[in-house]
Amino acid sequence: MQKNFWIEHSADLTVEAMMLDSKASDLDKEERPEVLSLLPPYEGKSVLELGAGIGRFTGELAKKAGQLIALDFIDSVIKKNESTNGHYKNVKFMCADVTSPDLKISDESLDFIFSNWLLMYLSDKEVEDLAERMVKWLRVGGFIFFRESCFHQSGDSKRKYNPTHYREPRFYTKIFKESHVLDGSGNSFELSFVGCKCIGAYVRNKKNQNQICWIWQKVRSEDDRGFQRFLDNVQYKSSGILRYERVFGQGFVSTGGIDTTKEFVQKLELKPGQKVLDVGCGIGGGDFYMAENFNVDVVGIDLSINMVSFALERAIGLNCSVEFEVADCTKKTYPENSFDVIYSRDTILHIQDKPALFRSFYKWLKPGGKVLISDYCKNTGTPSLEFAEYIKQRGYDLHDVKSYGQMLRDAGFTDVIAEDRTEQFIQVLQRELNAVEKDKDAFIEDFSEEDYNDIVGGWKAKLIRTSSGEQRWGLFIASKN
């Protein structure tokens, strides 16, 4: 069926036919440079391009690669690619089916494997098998980049039938994270997650977050606990996120949900067309609110794969300009003067070097831009042994409200407002706790009694810590002149 589908849609060997979109030429001008900008270094390396098509990316990859194999399973398509890019002497053009056992590529012979819109045309088992073969083909330290349509169709081309699998992003994350291989000596190798984001060109032009790419790197498995950490930290964390959403409200995993979001966002005086960076975006509720109500463009980043996966799911059908990316804000870089607003809710407590992060925020903001942060804080003075143990166990870095504000000033910000909002925090916590307790039976039915007890116990503990004055909640707003 797949071959018949592509024989039909490759009758016209055009960008429009390959991208299955009438506006493909315009999209390609914006999307192709973006995809290329995301790739790991491959200069002088051995590269395999799977599903190379008519060569949208082949020529670009050939300019930097040492050797490039461009592979596609439709003969007329790969011949068109060769007629366009055959002048690159470092490219080998191959007509082959990636799912066929007859495809022979030597183990540990490649530095980089690139594919754009391939896996969504394979069955679940074919994706699983190909992921494992890709790990074998890569040298240690080599990279895989792939991009897929998730959730639903993007292109507007009419199709008699559509064999595409529009999967949830978590399917691909799980398959590739679980790909473990052994070499002849019994050494174990796996893929280390590097990054995942939606393609901005589709968000900007189609308000569509379903074009998603991943980057993985082949590494030696430390031991079996590496895989167990994945099960603990990724696979089973989803239920925890859904529990929080039940408490905070649809789309939210931070204090006060939509109510505090409306109150705080109002202080930003957002204007249409402004660009907002949300650091620790969670499952996207605040981003959707800002984009839908103020017509701003939002980039949401979070270190949690599951958070971003849920955010992408929540974006379906909303038709708003929000991009999501799995990224570490302490390692991420943006050009200077990129954003009008940087927004962060109850996230920076996890960051140990706040001064360095705030200096980055200052660089990333445009002149006149604002930063708004809500965060956990502590009282001045030495914390009790119990509170100190809580901070240590959570890995938090907490400061008193005044010191927090001073760190923003030291980073260059002006007009710094540092407000202690602990009383508001206590009121919100109590309201959330009351709602969960009132909803006890339904909560247990949807989750479990253990989940219910964890949430109620956690909220009561927060109320004790805040009521004693040890744990504080701060709101910080500052400007860049």
Coordinates of C-alpha atoms in Angstrom, one line a residue:
M1 CA 0.0 0.0 0.0
Q2 CA 2.8 2.4 0.9
K3 CA 4.5 1.9 -2.4
N4 CA 1.3 2.4 -4.4
F5 CA 0.6 5.6 -2.4
W6 CA 4.0 7.1 -3.2
I7 CA 4.0 5.9 -6.8
E8 CA 0.7 7.8 -7.2
H9 CA 1.9 10.9 -5.3
S10 CA 5.3 11.0 -7.0
A11 CA 3.9 11.1 -10.6
D12 CA 4.8 14.8 -10.5
L13 CA 8.3 15.0 -9.2
T14 CA 7.8 18.4 -7.5
V15 CA 8.2 19.8 -4.0
E16 CA 4.4 20.1 -3.8
A17 CA 4.0 16.4 -4.5
M18 CA 6.7 15.4 -2.0
M19 CA 5.4 17.7 0.7
L20 CA 1.7 16.9 -0.1
D21 CA 0.9 20.6 0.2
S22 CA -0.1 23.3 -2.3
K23 CA 1.9 25.9 -0.5
A24 CA 5.0 23.7 -0.4
S25 CA 7.3 26.1 -2.2
D26 CA 6.7 28.9 0.3
L27 CA 6.9 26.5 3.2
D28 CA 10.1 25.0 2.0
K29 CA 11.9 28.4 1.9
E30 CA 11.3 28.8 5.6
E31 CA 11.1 25.2 6.8
R32 CA 14.2 23.7 5.1
P33 CA 16.7 26.2 6.6
E34 CA 15.1 25.7 10.0
V35 CA 15.5 21.9 9.9
L36 CA 19.1 22.3 8.7
S37 CA 19.8 24.6 11.6
L38 CA 18.8 22.0 14.1
L39 CA 21.1 19.2 12.9
P40 CA 24.1 18.1 14.9
P41 CA 27.6 18.7 13.4
Y42 CA 28.2 16.4 10.4
E43 CA 31.0 18.1 8.5
G44 CA 33.3 15.5 6.9
K45 CA 31.2 12.7 8.4
S46 CA 29.6 9.6 7.0
V47 CA 25.9 10.4 6.5
L48 CA 22.8 8.2 5.6
E49 CA 19.7 10.0 4.4
L50 CA 16.6 7.7 4.6
G51 CA 13.6 8.5 2.5
A52 CA 15.6 11.0 0.5
G53 CA 12.9 11.7 -2.0
I54 CA 13.7 14.1 -4.9
G55 CA 16.5 15.6 -2.8
R56 CA 15.1 18.5 -0.9
F57 CA 17.8 17.9 1.7
T58 CA 20.3 15.8 -0.2
G59 CA 22.1 18.7 -1.8
E60 CA 22.3 20.6 1.5
L61 CA 23.7 17.5 3.3
A62 CA 26.1 16.8 0.5
K63 CA 27.8 20.2 0.9
K64 CA 29.1 19.3 4.4
A65 CA 29.1 15.5 4.6
G66 CA 32.3 13.5 3.8
Q67 CA 30.2 10.7 2.3
L68 CA 26.4 10.6 1.9
I69 CA 24.1 7.7 1.0
A70 CA 20.8 9.0 -0.3
L71 CA 18.2 6.2 -0.1
D72 CA 14.6 6.0 -1.3
F73 CA 12.4 3.1 -2.3
I74 CA 10.7 4.7 -5.4
D75 CA 13.0 4.3 -8.4
S76 CA 11.8 7.4 -10.4
V77 CA 12.2 9.5 -7.2
I78 CA 15.8 8.6 -6.5
K79 CA 16.6 9.0 -10.2
K80 CA 15.2 12.6 -10.0
N81 CA 17.3 13.2 -6.9
E82 CA 20.4 11.9 -8.8
S83 CA 19.7 14.1 -11.8
T84 CA 19.5 17.1 -9.5
N85 CA 22.4 16.3 -7.1
G86 CA 24.5 13.8 -9.0
H87 CA 27.2 16.5 -9.5
Y88 CA 28.1 16.0 -5.8
K89 CA 30.8 13.3 -6.1
N90 CA 30.5 12.3 -2.4
V91 CA 26.9 11.1 -2.8
K92 CA 25.8 7.5 -3.5
F93 CA 22.2 7.2 -4.7
M94 CA 20.4 4.0 -3.7
C95 CA 16.9 2.6 -4.4
A96 CA 16.1 0.4 -1.5
D97 CA 13.4 -0.3 1.1
V98 CA 14.5 0.6 4.7
T99 CA 12.3 -2.2 6.0
S100 CA 13.8 -4.9 3.9
P101 CA 16.3 -7.4 5.5
D102 CA 18.1 -7.2 2.1
L103 CA 19.3 -3.7 2.9
K104 CA 22.9 -4.2 4.0
I105 CA 24.7 -1.4 5.9
S106 CA 27.7 -2.2 7.9
D107 CA 27.5 -1.9 11.7
E108 CA 29.2 1.2 13.1
S109 CA 29.8 2.6 9.7
L110 CA 27.8 5.9 10.0
D111 CA 28.2 9.1 12.0
F112 CA 24.8 10.6 11.2
I113 CA 21.4 9.2 10.1
F114 CA 18.9 11.8 8.8
S115 CA 15.2 11.2 7.9
N116 CA 12.4 13.6 7.2
W117 CA 8.9 12.1 7.1
L118 CA 9.7 8.4 7.0
L119 CA 8.7 6.6 10.2
M120 CA 5.0 7.7 9.9
Y121 CA 4.7 5.5 6.8
L122 CA 6.0 2.4 8.7
S123 CA 4.1 0.1 10.9
D124 CA 4.8 0.1 14.7
K125 CA 6.9 -3.1 14.4
E126 CA 8.8 -1.6 11.4
V127 CA 9.7 1.5 13.4
E128 CA 10.9 -0.6 16.3
D129 CA 13.0 -2.8 14.0
L130 CA 14.5 0.1 12.1
A131 CA 15.3 2.0 15.3
E132 CA 17.4 -1.0 16.4
R133 CA 19.1 -1.3 13.1
M134 CA 19.9 2.4 13.1
V135 CA 21.7 2.0 16.5
K136 CA 23.7 -0.8 15.0
W137 CA 24.7 1.2 11.9
L138 CA 25.9 4.2 14.0
R139 CA 29.3 4.6 15.4
V140 CA 29.5 5.4 19.1
G141 CA 28.8 9.2 19.5
G142 CA 26.9 9.3 16.2
F143 CA 23.5 11.0 15.9
I144 CA 20.0 10.3 14.5
F145 CA 17.7 13.1 13.4
F146 CA 14.1 12.3 12.4
R147 CA 11.0 14.5 11.8
E148 CA 7.4 13.2 11.6
S149 CA 3.9 14.4 11.4
C150 CA 2.1 13.6 14.6
F151 CA -1.6 13.6 15.7
H152 CA -3.1 14.6 12.3
Q153 CA -2.4 15.5 8.6
S154 CA -0.7 18.8 7.8
G155 CA -0.6 19.0 4.0
D156 CA -3.7 20.0 2.0
S157 CA -3.2 17.6 -0.9
K158 CA -6.2 15.4 -1.6
R159 CA -5.6 11.7 -1.1
K160 CA -7.8 8.8 -2.2
Y161 CA -6.5 6.9 0.8
N162 CA -3.9 7.9 3.4
P163 CA -1.7 5.2 4.9
T164 CA 0.1 7.6 7.2
H165 CA 0.3 6.7 11.0
Y166 CA -0.2 10.0 12.8
R167 CA 1.1 8.9 16.1
E168 CA 1.5 10.6 19.5
P169 CA 5.1 11.9 20.0
R170 CA 5.5 9.7 23.0
F171 CA 5.4 6.6 20.8
Y172 CA 8.6 7.6 19.0
T173 CA 10.3 8.7 22.2
K174 CA 9.6 5.4 23.9
I175 CA 10.7 3.3 20.9
F176 CA 14.0 5.0 20.4
K177 CA 14.8 5.2 24.1
E178 CA 14.1 1.5 24.4
S179 CA 16.4 0.6 21.5
H180 CA 19.3 -1.3 23.1
V181 CA 21.9 -3.4 21.1
L182 CA 24.8 -5.6 21.9
D183 CA 28.0 -5.8 19.9
G184 CA 30.0 -9.0 19.3
S185 CA 31.9 -8.5 22.5
G186 CA 28.8 -8.1 24.6
N187 CA 29.0 -4.3 25.1
S188 CA 25.6 -2.6 25.4
F189 CA 24.6 0.5 23.5
E190 CA 21.6 2.7 23.6
L191 CA 20.3 6.1 22.4
S192 CA 20.7 9.2 24.6
F193 CA 18.0 11.8 24.2
V194 CA 19.4 15.1 22.9
G195 CA 16.3 17.1 22.0
C196 CA 12.8 17.3 20.6
K197 CA 10.8 20.3 19.3
C198 CA 8.1 21.2 16.9
I199 CA 9.0 22.8 13.6
G200 CA 8.5 26.6 13.9
A201 CA 7.7 27.2 10.2
Y202 CA 4.5 25.2 10.6
V203 CA 3.5 26.9 13.8
R204 CA 4.0 30.4 12.2
N205 CA 2.4 29.6 8.9
K206 CA -0.3 27.0 9.8
K207 CA -0.7 27.4 13.6
N208 CA 0.2 23.7 13.6
Q209 CA 2.3 22.1 16.3
N210 CA 2.2 18.5 14.9
Q211 CA 5.5 18.7 12.9
I212 CA 8.0 17.3 15.4
C213 CA 11.6 16.4 15.3
W214 CA 14.0 14.4 17.6
I215 CA 17.7 14.1 18.0
W216 CA 19.4 11.1 19.6
Q217 CA 23.0 10.1 20.2
K218 CA 24.4 6.6 20.4
V219 CA 26.2 6.0 23.7
R220 CA 27.5 3.1 25.7
S221 CA 24.9 1.9 28.3
E222 CA 26.3 2.6 31.7
D223 CA 24.4 -0.4 33.1
D224 CA 20.9 -1.7 33.3
R225 CA 19.9 1.1 35.7
G226 CA 20.0 3.5 32.8
F227 CA 17.0 1.9 31.3
Q228 CA 15.3 1.7 34.7
R229 CA 15.8 5.4 35.2
F230 CA 13.9 5.9 31.9
L231 CA 11.0 3.8 33.1
D232 CA 11.0 5.7 36.4
N233 CA 11.5 9.2 35.1
V234 CA 9.6 9.1 31.7
Q235 CA 7.2 6.3 31.4
Y236 CA 5.6 6.4 34.8
K237 CA 5.7 10.2 35.3
S238 CA 2.8 10.8 33.0
S239 CA 0.2 9.9 35.7
G240 CA 1.9 12.4 38.0
I241 CA 1.5 15.2 35.5
L242 CA -2.2 14.3 35.0
R243 CA -2.7 14.3 38.7
Y244 CA -1.3 17.8 38.9
E245 CA -3.5 18.9 36.0
R246 CA -6.5 17.6 37.9
V247 CA -5.6 19.9 40.8
F248 CA -4.5 23.0 38.9
G249 CA -7.0 22.9 36.0
Q250 CA -6.9 21.8 32.4
G251 CA -3.5 22.7 30.8
F252 CA -1.8 23.8 34.0
V253 CA 0.7 22.4 36.4
S254 CA 1.6 25.5 38.5
T255 CA 0.0 27.2 41.4
G256 CA -3.4 28.8 40.9
G257 CA -3.8 27.5 37.3
I258 CA -5.8 29.9 35.1
D259 CA -6.6 32.4 37.9
T260 CA -3.0 33.3 38.7
T261 CA -2.1 33.1 35.0
K262 CA -4.7 35.8 34.2
E263 CA -3.6 38.0 37.1
F264 CA 0.1 37.8 36.3
V265 CA -0.1 38.0 32.5
Q266 CA -2.2 41.2 32.8
K267 CA 0.9 42.9 34.3
L268 CA 2.8 42.2 31.1
E269 CA 0.6 44.4 28.9
L270 CA 1.1 42.1 26.0
K271 CA 0.6 43.4 22.5
P272 CA -0.2 41.5 19.2
G273 CA 2.9 40.2 17.4
Q274 CA 5.1 40.2 20.5
K275 CA 7.3 37.2 21.1
V276 CA 7.2 35.4 24.5
L277 CA 9.6 32.8 25.9
D278 CA 8.0 30.6 28.6
V279 CA 10.8 28.8 30.7
G280 CA 9.3 25.7 32.2
C281 CA 6.2 25.7 30.1
G282 CA 4.7 22.6 31.6
I283 CA 1.8 21.3 29.6
G284 CA 1.2 24.6 27.9
G285 CA -1.9 26.2 29.5
G286 CA -0.3 29.6 30.1
D287 CA 1.1 29.7 26.6
F288 CA -2.2 28.9 25.0
Y289 CA -3.9 31.6 27.1
M290 CA -1.3 34.3 26.0
A291 CA -1.4 33.3 22.3
E292 CA -5.2 33.0 22.1
N293 CA -6.1 36.2 24.1
F294 CA -3.2 38.5 23.1
N295 CA -2.2 37.3 19.6
V296 CA 1.4 36.9 20.7
D297 CA 3.9 34.2 19.4
V298 CA 5.0 31.9 22.3
V299 CA 8.0 29.6 22.5
G300 CA 7.6 27.2 25.4
I301 CA 10.6 25.1 26.7
D302 CA 10.6 22.4 29.3
L303 CA 13.2 19.8 30.4
S304 CA 10.5 17.1 30.7
I305 CA 9.7 15.1 27.6
N306 CA 6.3 14.1 29.0
M307 CA 5.4 17.7 29.8
V308 CA 6.1 18.8 26.2
S309 CA 4.3 15.7 24.9
F310 CA 1.2 16.6 26.8
A311 CA 1.5 20.3 25.7
L312 CA 1.6 19.2 22.0
E313 CA -1.5 17.0 22.6
R314 CA -3.3 20.0 24.2
A315 CA -2.4 22.2 21.2
I316 CA -4.5 20.1 18.8
G317 CA -7.3 22.2 17.3
L318 CA -6.4 25.4 19.1
N319 CA -5.0 27.2 16.1
C320 CA -2.5 29.4 18.0
S321 CA 1.1 30.4 17.5
V322 CA 2.9 28.3 20.2
E323 CA 6.1 26.4 19.7
F324 CA 7.2 23.7 22.1
E325 CA 10.7 22.3 22.7
V326 CA 12.3 19.9 25.2
A327 CA 15.3 21.9 26.3
D328 CA 17.5 22.8 29.3
C329 CA 17.2 26.5 29.9
T330 CA 20.7 26.6 31.3
K331 CA 22.2 25.2 28.1
K332 CA 19.8 26.7 25.5
T333 CA 21.0 29.7 23.6
Y334 CA 19.0 32.4 21.7
P335 CA 20.2 35.4 19.7
E336 CA 20.4 38.6 21.7
N337 CA 17.2 40.7 21.6
S338 CA 15.0 37.7 20.6
F339 CA 12.0 38.1 23.0
D340 CA 9.7 40.9 24.2
V341 CA 8.8 38.9 27.4
I342 CA 10.3 36.0 29.3
Y343 CA 7.8 34.3 31.6
S344 CA 8.4 31.5 34.1
R345 CA 6.2 29.9 36.7
D346 CA 7.5 28.0 39.7
T347 CA 10.4 26.5 37.7
I348 CA 13.6 28.4 38.5
L349 CA 13.7 26.8 42.0
H350 CA 15.4 23.9 40.2
I351 CA 18.2 26.0 38.8
Q352 CA 21.4 26.2 40.9
D353 CA 23.1 29.1 39.1
K354 CA 20.3 31.7 38.9
P355 CA 22.6 34.7 38.3
A356 CA 23.9 33.0 35.1
L357 CA 20.4 32.3 33.9
F358 CA 19.2 35.8 34.6
R359 CA 22.2 37.2 32.6
S360 CA 21.0 35.0 29.7
F361 CA 17.4 36.3 30.2
Y362 CA 18.7 39.8 30.0
K363 CA 20.6 39.1 26.7
W364 CA 17.6 37.3 25.2
L365 CA 15.2 40.1 25.9
K366 CA 14.7 43.1 23.6
P367 CA 15.3 46.6 25.0
G368 CA 12.1 47.5 26.8
G369 CA 11.3 43.8 27.4
K370 CA 10.0 42.4 30.6
V371 CA 10.6 39.3 32.7
L372 CA 7.9 37.8 35.0
I373 CA 8.8 35.0 37.4
S374 CA 6.9 33.3 40.2
D375 CA 8.9 31.0 42.3
Y376 CA 9.3 29.2 45.6
C377 CA 11.4 31.1 48.1
K378 CA 12.5 30.8 51.7
N379 CA 12.5 33.0 54.7
T380 CA 15.7 35.0 55.7
G381 CA 17.9 33.2 58.2
T382 CA 18.8 29.6 58.6
P383 CA 16.1 27.1 57.7
S384 CA 15.1 24.4 60.2
L385 CA 16.6 21.0 59.9
E386 CA 13.3 19.6 58.5
F387 CA 13.0 22.4 55.8
A388 CA 16.7 22.1 54.9
E389 CA 16.2 18.3 54.4
Y390 CA 13.1 19.0 52.2
I391 CA 15.1 21.5 50.0
K392 CA 18.0 19.0 49.7
Q393 CA 15.7 16.1 48.9
R394 CA 14.0 18.0 46.1
G395 CA 17.3 19.5 44.8
Y396 CA 15.9 23.0 45.1
D397 CA 17.9 26.2 45.3
L398 CA 15.8 28.7 47.3
H399 CA 16.4 32.3 48.2
D400 CA 14.5 34.9 50.2
V401 CA 12.4 37.3 48.2
K402 CA 14.6 40.3 48.6
S403 CA 17.8 38.4 47.6
Y404 CA 16.0 37.0 44.6
G405 CA 15.1 40.5 43.4
Q406 CA 18.7 41.6 43.9
M407 CA 19.9 38.8 41.6
L408 CA 17.8 40.3 38.9
R409 CA 19.2 43.8 39.5
D410 CA 22.7 42.3 39.5
A411 CA 22.0 40.8 36.0
G412 CA 21.2 44.3 34.7
F413 CA 17.5 44.5 35.1
T414 CA 15.8 47.7 36.2
D415 CA 12.4 48.6 37.7
V416 CA 12.6 45.3 39.7
I417 CA 9.5 44.4 41.6
A418 CA 10.0 41.7 44.2
E419 CA 6.7 40.8 46.0
D420 CA 6.2 38.3 48.7
R421 CA 2.9 36.5 47.7
T422 CA 2.9 33.8 50.4
E423 CA -0.5 34.8 51.7
Q424 CA -2.0 34.4 48.2
F425 CA -0.1 31.1 47.9
I426 CA -1.7 29.8 51.2
Q427 CA -5.2 30.8 50.0
V428 CA -4.7 29.1 46.7
L429 CA -3.3 25.9 48.3
Q430 CA -6.2 25.7 50.7
R431 CA -8.7 26.2 47.9
E432 CA -7.0 23.5 45.8
L433 CA -6.9 21.1 48.7
N434 CA -10.6 21.7 49.5
A435 CA -11.5 20.9 45.9
V436 CA -9.5 17.7 45.8
E437 CA -11.0 16.5 49.1
K438 CA -14.5 17.3 47.9
D439 CA -13.7 15.4 44.7
K440 CA -12.2 12.4 46.6
D441 CA -14.3 9.6 45.2
A442 CA -14.0 10.7 41.6
F443 CA -10.2 11.4 42.0
I444 CA -9.6 7.9 43.4
E445 CA -11.7 6.4 40.6
D446 CA -9.7 8.2 37.9
F447 CA -6.3 7.7 39.6
S448 CA -5.9 5.7 42.8
E449 CA -6.2 6.0 46.6
E450 CA -2.4 6.3 46.7
D451 CA -2.4 9.2 44.3
Y452 CA -5.1 10.9 46.3
N453 CA -3.2 10.5 49.5
D454 CA 0.0 11.7 47.9
I455 CA -1.7 14.9 46.6
V456 CA -3.5 15.6 49.9
G457 CA -0.4 14.9 52.0
G458 CA 1.7 17.0 49.7
W459 CA -0.7 20.0 49.9
K460 CA -1.0 19.8 53.7
A461 CA 2.8 19.7 54.0
K462 CA 3.1 22.8 51.8
L463 CA 0.5 24.5 54.0
I464 CA 2.4 23.7 57.1
R465 CA 5.7 25.0 55.6
T466 CA 4.2 28.2 54.4
S467 CA 2.1 28.9 57.4
S468 CA 5.2 28.5 59.6
G469 CA 6.8 31.2 57.5
E470 CA 9.7 29.0 56.3
Q471 CA 8.5 28.5 52.7
R472 CA 7.6 31.6 50.8
W473 CA 6.3 32.4 47.3
G474 CA 7.6 35.3 45.3
L475 CA 6.5 37.3 42.3
F476 CA 9.2 39.1 40.3
I477 CA 8.8 41.5 37.5
A478 CA 11.7 43.5 35.9
S479 CA 12.6 45.3 32.7
K480 CA 15.5 45.7 30.3
N481 CA 16.2 49.3 29.4

